[in-house]
Amino acid sequence: MADDFDVERFMSIHKLSLFDLNKIPDRQFFESHQHVVITQGELSLSNEWQNTNQTTLRVGDVEYVGTNRGEWGGKLEVIVAGKRTELMKGNIVHLLPLNGKLYVIEGLAHLSMASGSISVIENIENPSKPKLITKLPDAPDLVYLDKTRPDFQRIIIVGSKSIISLGPYMTPEILYWDAFWHINLNPTSIVRYKDNYFIGLPHGVAVVPAPWGESSKYCREFPSAAEKRCLKVQFYAGHEFNKRVN
């Protein structure tokens, strides 16, 4: 089935227009955050976004608390029957419950350094010290569970300069590297709608073709001869951003 979603029209309704990525400035932008969400099965966009350095997850009588204080460090703690216990150190970005397990995603981007890791607690209802599964080549910012494929749910990580996919064996696969938002535009949110990932950013939205879809136009690094064309990453920005940069 063809994808009948008109990306350009959607962006135009929200007063966003295509931005020339060659003109991305080398200074940071912290205001006018765009937040992408799926509302009643449809893609929607909001300016309401709140950043926090704490992630919590409650499972029955167990509460997990992850903190992320950047260069000052962080940790994962668990609270059971009022008792708080530290399980691991690290800047906790996301706590992902999946198939009775708890996946702990942590990492840090600071100056020229960017790295992360994924660990797992095998029984989410029985807290224990997380076991390392894999290191990550980039620092994670956002985590999204892509349910497009019927055989397994793929974990998608938006990093400080990348998009990384993790399959059933938790082996990192880089989908997109040297992201244009690196340092300058901190991602706020990610959703998949139709065959694109939409990533909320300050002043706009990134549109990234996603793999594993009926009409996917995902650009592989070395496309096969059968792939007649594919789409590149795009950035739709607000008028004020265009005016300030150009």
Coordinates of C-alpha atoms in Angstrom, one line a residue:
M1 CA 0.0 0.0 0.0
A2 CA 1.4 3.4 -1.0
D3 CA 2.2 5.9 1.8
D4 CA -0.4 8.6 1.3
F5 CA 0.9 10.8 4.1
D6 CA 2.0 14.2 2.7
V7 CA 5.0 15.2 4.9
E8 CA 5.4 18.6 3.3
R9 CA 1.8 19.5 3.8
F10 CA 1.9 18.3 7.4
M11 CA 4.9 20.5 8.1
S12 CA 3.3 23.5 6.3
I13 CA 0.3 23.3 8.5
H14 CA 2.6 23.6 11.5
K15 CA 4.4 26.5 9.9
L16 CA 7.6 24.5 9.2
S17 CA 9.5 24.4 5.9
L18 CA 12.4 22.5 4.4
F19 CA 15.7 23.7 5.6
D20 CA 19.0 23.5 3.8
L21 CA 21.2 21.2 6.0
N22 CA 24.3 22.8 4.5
K23 CA 23.4 25.9 6.4
I24 CA 23.1 24.4 9.9
P25 CA 25.0 26.8 12.2
D26 CA 27.7 25.7 14.7
R27 CA 25.9 27.2 17.8
Q28 CA 23.4 25.6 20.1
F29 CA 19.7 26.3 20.2
F30 CA 17.8 25.6 23.4
E31 CA 14.4 27.2 22.8
S32 CA 11.2 26.5 20.8
H33 CA 11.3 22.7 21.2
Q34 CA 9.1 20.7 18.9
H35 CA 7.7 17.5 20.4
V36 CA 6.4 14.7 18.1
V37 CA 3.7 12.3 19.3
I38 CA 1.1 9.9 17.9
T39 CA -2.4 11.0 19.0
Q40 CA -5.4 8.7 18.1
G41 CA -3.2 7.0 15.5
E42 CA -2.2 10.2 13.8
L43 CA 1.1 12.2 13.9
S44 CA 0.8 15.4 15.8
L45 CA 3.2 18.1 16.9
S46 CA 3.4 20.1 20.1
N47 CA 5.5 22.8 21.7
E48 CA 5.0 21.3 25.2
W49 CA 8.1 19.5 26.3
Q50 CA 9.8 19.1 29.6
N51 CA 13.3 17.9 30.0
T52 CA 14.2 16.1 33.2
N53 CA 17.2 14.4 34.6
Q54 CA 15.2 11.6 36.3
T55 CA 13.5 8.5 34.9
T56 CA 11.2 6.4 37.0
L57 CA 9.4 3.1 36.5
R58 CA 7.0 1.4 38.9
V59 CA 6.3 -2.4 38.6
G60 CA 4.0 -3.5 41.4
D61 CA 5.7 -2.7 44.7
V62 CA 9.1 -2.1 43.0
E63 CA 10.1 1.4 41.8
Y64 CA 13.2 2.0 39.7
V65 CA 14.7 5.5 39.7
G66 CA 17.4 6.5 37.2
T67 CA 19.2 9.8 37.3
N68 CA 21.3 11.6 34.6
R69 CA 23.4 14.5 35.7
G70 CA 25.6 14.7 32.7
E71 CA 29.3 15.2 33.5
W72 CA 28.5 14.9 37.2
G73 CA 27.3 11.3 36.8
G74 CA 24.2 9.4 37.5
K75 CA 22.9 6.1 38.8
L76 CA 20.1 3.5 38.9
E77 CA 18.4 2.9 42.2
V78 CA 15.5 0.7 43.2
I79 CA 13.0 1.3 46.0
V80 CA 11.4 -1.7 47.6
A81 CA 9.4 -1.5 50.9
G82 CA 10.7 2.0 51.4
K83 CA 14.4 0.9 51.2
R84 CA 16.5 2.5 48.5
T85 CA 19.3 0.5 47.0
E86 CA 21.8 1.5 44.3
L87 CA 22.0 -1.0 41.4
M88 CA 24.5 0.6 39.1
K89 CA 26.3 3.9 38.2
G90 CA 25.9 5.7 34.9
N91 CA 23.8 8.4 33.3
I92 CA 20.4 6.7 32.9
V93 CA 18.7 7.8 29.7
H94 CA 15.9 5.3 29.6
L95 CA 14.3 2.4 31.4
L96 CA 12.6 0.0 28.9
P97 CA 10.4 -2.8 30.2
L98 CA 10.2 -5.6 27.6
N99 CA 9.1 -9.2 27.8
G100 CA 9.5 -9.4 31.6
K101 CA 12.9 -7.8 31.5
L102 CA 14.2 -4.3 32.2
Y103 CA 16.6 -2.8 29.7
V104 CA 18.7 0.0 31.1
I105 CA 20.1 2.5 28.6
E106 CA 22.8 4.8 29.8
G107 CA 25.4 7.1 28.3
L108 CA 27.1 10.5 28.1
A109 CA 28.2 13.0 25.4
H110 CA 30.6 15.5 26.8
L111 CA 33.1 17.6 24.8
S112 CA 34.6 15.2 22.3
M113 CA 33.5 12.0 24.1
A114 CA 30.3 10.1 23.3
S115 CA 29.5 6.6 24.5
G116 CA 26.9 4.5 26.1
S117 CA 25.7 1.0 27.0
I118 CA 22.7 -1.3 27.4
S119 CA 22.3 -3.5 30.4
V120 CA 19.5 -5.8 31.5
I121 CA 17.8 -7.0 34.6
E122 CA 16.5 -10.4 33.7
N123 CA 13.4 -10.3 36.0
I124 CA 11.9 -6.9 36.2
E125 CA 9.9 -7.9 39.3
N126 CA 13.0 -9.1 41.1
P127 CA 15.6 -6.3 41.1
S128 CA 19.2 -7.2 40.7
K129 CA 22.4 -5.6 39.5
P130 CA 22.0 -5.1 35.7
K131 CA 24.2 -7.2 33.4
L132 CA 26.0 -5.5 30.5
I133 CA 24.7 -6.6 27.1
T134 CA 26.5 -4.3 24.7
K135 CA 28.5 -1.0 24.4
L136 CA 27.1 1.7 22.2
P137 CA 29.2 3.7 19.7
D138 CA 27.4 6.9 20.6
A139 CA 25.7 8.5 23.6
P140 CA 21.9 7.8 23.6
D141 CA 19.4 10.7 23.9
L142 CA 16.1 9.0 23.1
V143 CA 14.8 5.4 23.0
Y144 CA 11.9 4.2 20.9
L145 CA 10.4 0.7 20.4
D146 CA 9.6 0.1 16.7
K147 CA 6.8 -2.4 16.5
T148 CA 6.6 -2.4 12.6
R149 CA 7.9 -6.0 12.2
P150 CA 5.7 -8.8 13.4
D151 CA 8.5 -11.1 14.4
F152 CA 10.2 -8.8 17.0
Q153 CA 10.2 -5.3 18.4
R154 CA 13.3 -3.4 17.5
I155 CA 14.8 -0.9 19.8
I156 CA 15.7 2.4 18.1
I157 CA 18.1 4.8 19.8
V158 CA 18.6 8.4 18.8
G159 CA 22.1 9.3 19.8
S160 CA 24.0 12.6 20.0
K161 CA 25.0 12.1 16.4
S162 CA 23.3 9.0 15.2
I163 CA 20.3 6.7 14.9
I164 CA 21.1 3.1 16.1
S165 CA 18.9 0.0 15.8
L166 CA 19.1 -3.0 18.1
G167 CA 17.6 -6.3 16.9
P168 CA 16.7 -9.5 18.8
Y169 CA 20.3 -10.2 19.7
M170 CA 21.0 -6.6 20.8
T171 CA 23.7 -6.0 18.2
P172 CA 23.9 -2.3 17.4
E173 CA 23.3 -1.4 13.8
I174 CA 24.0 2.2 12.7
L175 CA 21.1 3.5 10.6
Y176 CA 22.3 7.1 10.4
W177 CA 25.6 8.6 11.4
D178 CA 27.0 12.2 11.6
A179 CA 23.6 13.5 12.3
F180 CA 23.0 17.2 11.6
W181 CA 21.7 17.8 15.1
H182 CA 25.0 16.9 16.7
I183 CA 25.7 19.4 19.5
N184 CA 23.5 22.1 18.0
L185 CA 20.0 20.7 18.3
N186 CA 19.1 18.4 21.1
P187 CA 16.4 15.8 20.2
T188 CA 13.3 15.9 22.3
S189 CA 11.2 13.0 21.0
I190 CA 10.9 10.3 18.3
V191 CA 8.0 8.4 16.8
R192 CA 7.6 6.2 13.7
Y193 CA 4.6 7.2 11.4
K194 CA 4.1 5.3 8.2
D195 CA 7.7 4.7 6.9
N196 CA 9.5 7.6 8.5
Y197 CA 11.0 8.4 11.9
F198 CA 10.0 11.9 13.0
I199 CA 12.4 13.4 15.5
G200 CA 11.4 16.5 17.5
L201 CA 14.1 19.1 17.8
P202 CA 14.5 22.8 18.8
H203 CA 12.8 24.9 16.1
G204 CA 11.7 21.9 13.9
V205 CA 11.4 18.3 13.0
A206 CA 13.8 15.8 11.4
V207 CA 12.3 13.3 8.9
V208 CA 14.4 10.1 8.5
P209 CA 13.3 7.3 6.2
A210 CA 13.0 4.1 8.2
P211 CA 13.7 0.5 7.2
W212 CA 11.3 -2.4 7.4
G213 CA 8.2 -0.9 5.7
E214 CA 6.1 -1.7 2.7
S215 CA 6.9 1.7 1.1
S216 CA 10.2 2.3 2.8
K217 CA 12.7 4.6 1.0
Y218 CA 15.5 4.1 3.6
C219 CA 18.9 5.0 2.2
R220 CA 21.5 2.4 2.9
E221 CA 25.1 3.3 2.7
F222 CA 25.5 1.1 -0.3
P223 CA 22.1 0.7 -2.0
S224 CA 21.5 -2.3 -4.1
A225 CA 20.7 -2.1 -7.8
A226 CA 17.1 -3.0 -7.1
E227 CA 16.6 0.2 -5.1
K228 CA 15.8 2.7 -7.7
R229 CA 15.7 5.7 -5.3
C230 CA 15.7 6.5 -1.7
L231 CA 15.1 9.6 0.4
K232 CA 17.7 11.5 2.5
V233 CA 17.3 12.9 5.9
Q234 CA 15.4 16.2 5.9
F235 CA 14.9 19.0 8.4
Y236 CA 11.8 21.1 8.5
A237 CA 12.4 24.3 10.5
G238 CA 10.3 27.3 11.7
H239 CA 10.4 30.6 10.0
E240 CA 12.2 32.2 12.9
F241 CA 15.0 29.7 12.7
N242 CA 15.3 30.2 8.9
K243 CA 15.4 34.0 9.5
R244 CA 18.1 33.8 12.2
V245 CA 20.4 31.4 10.3
N246 CA 20.1 32.9 6.8

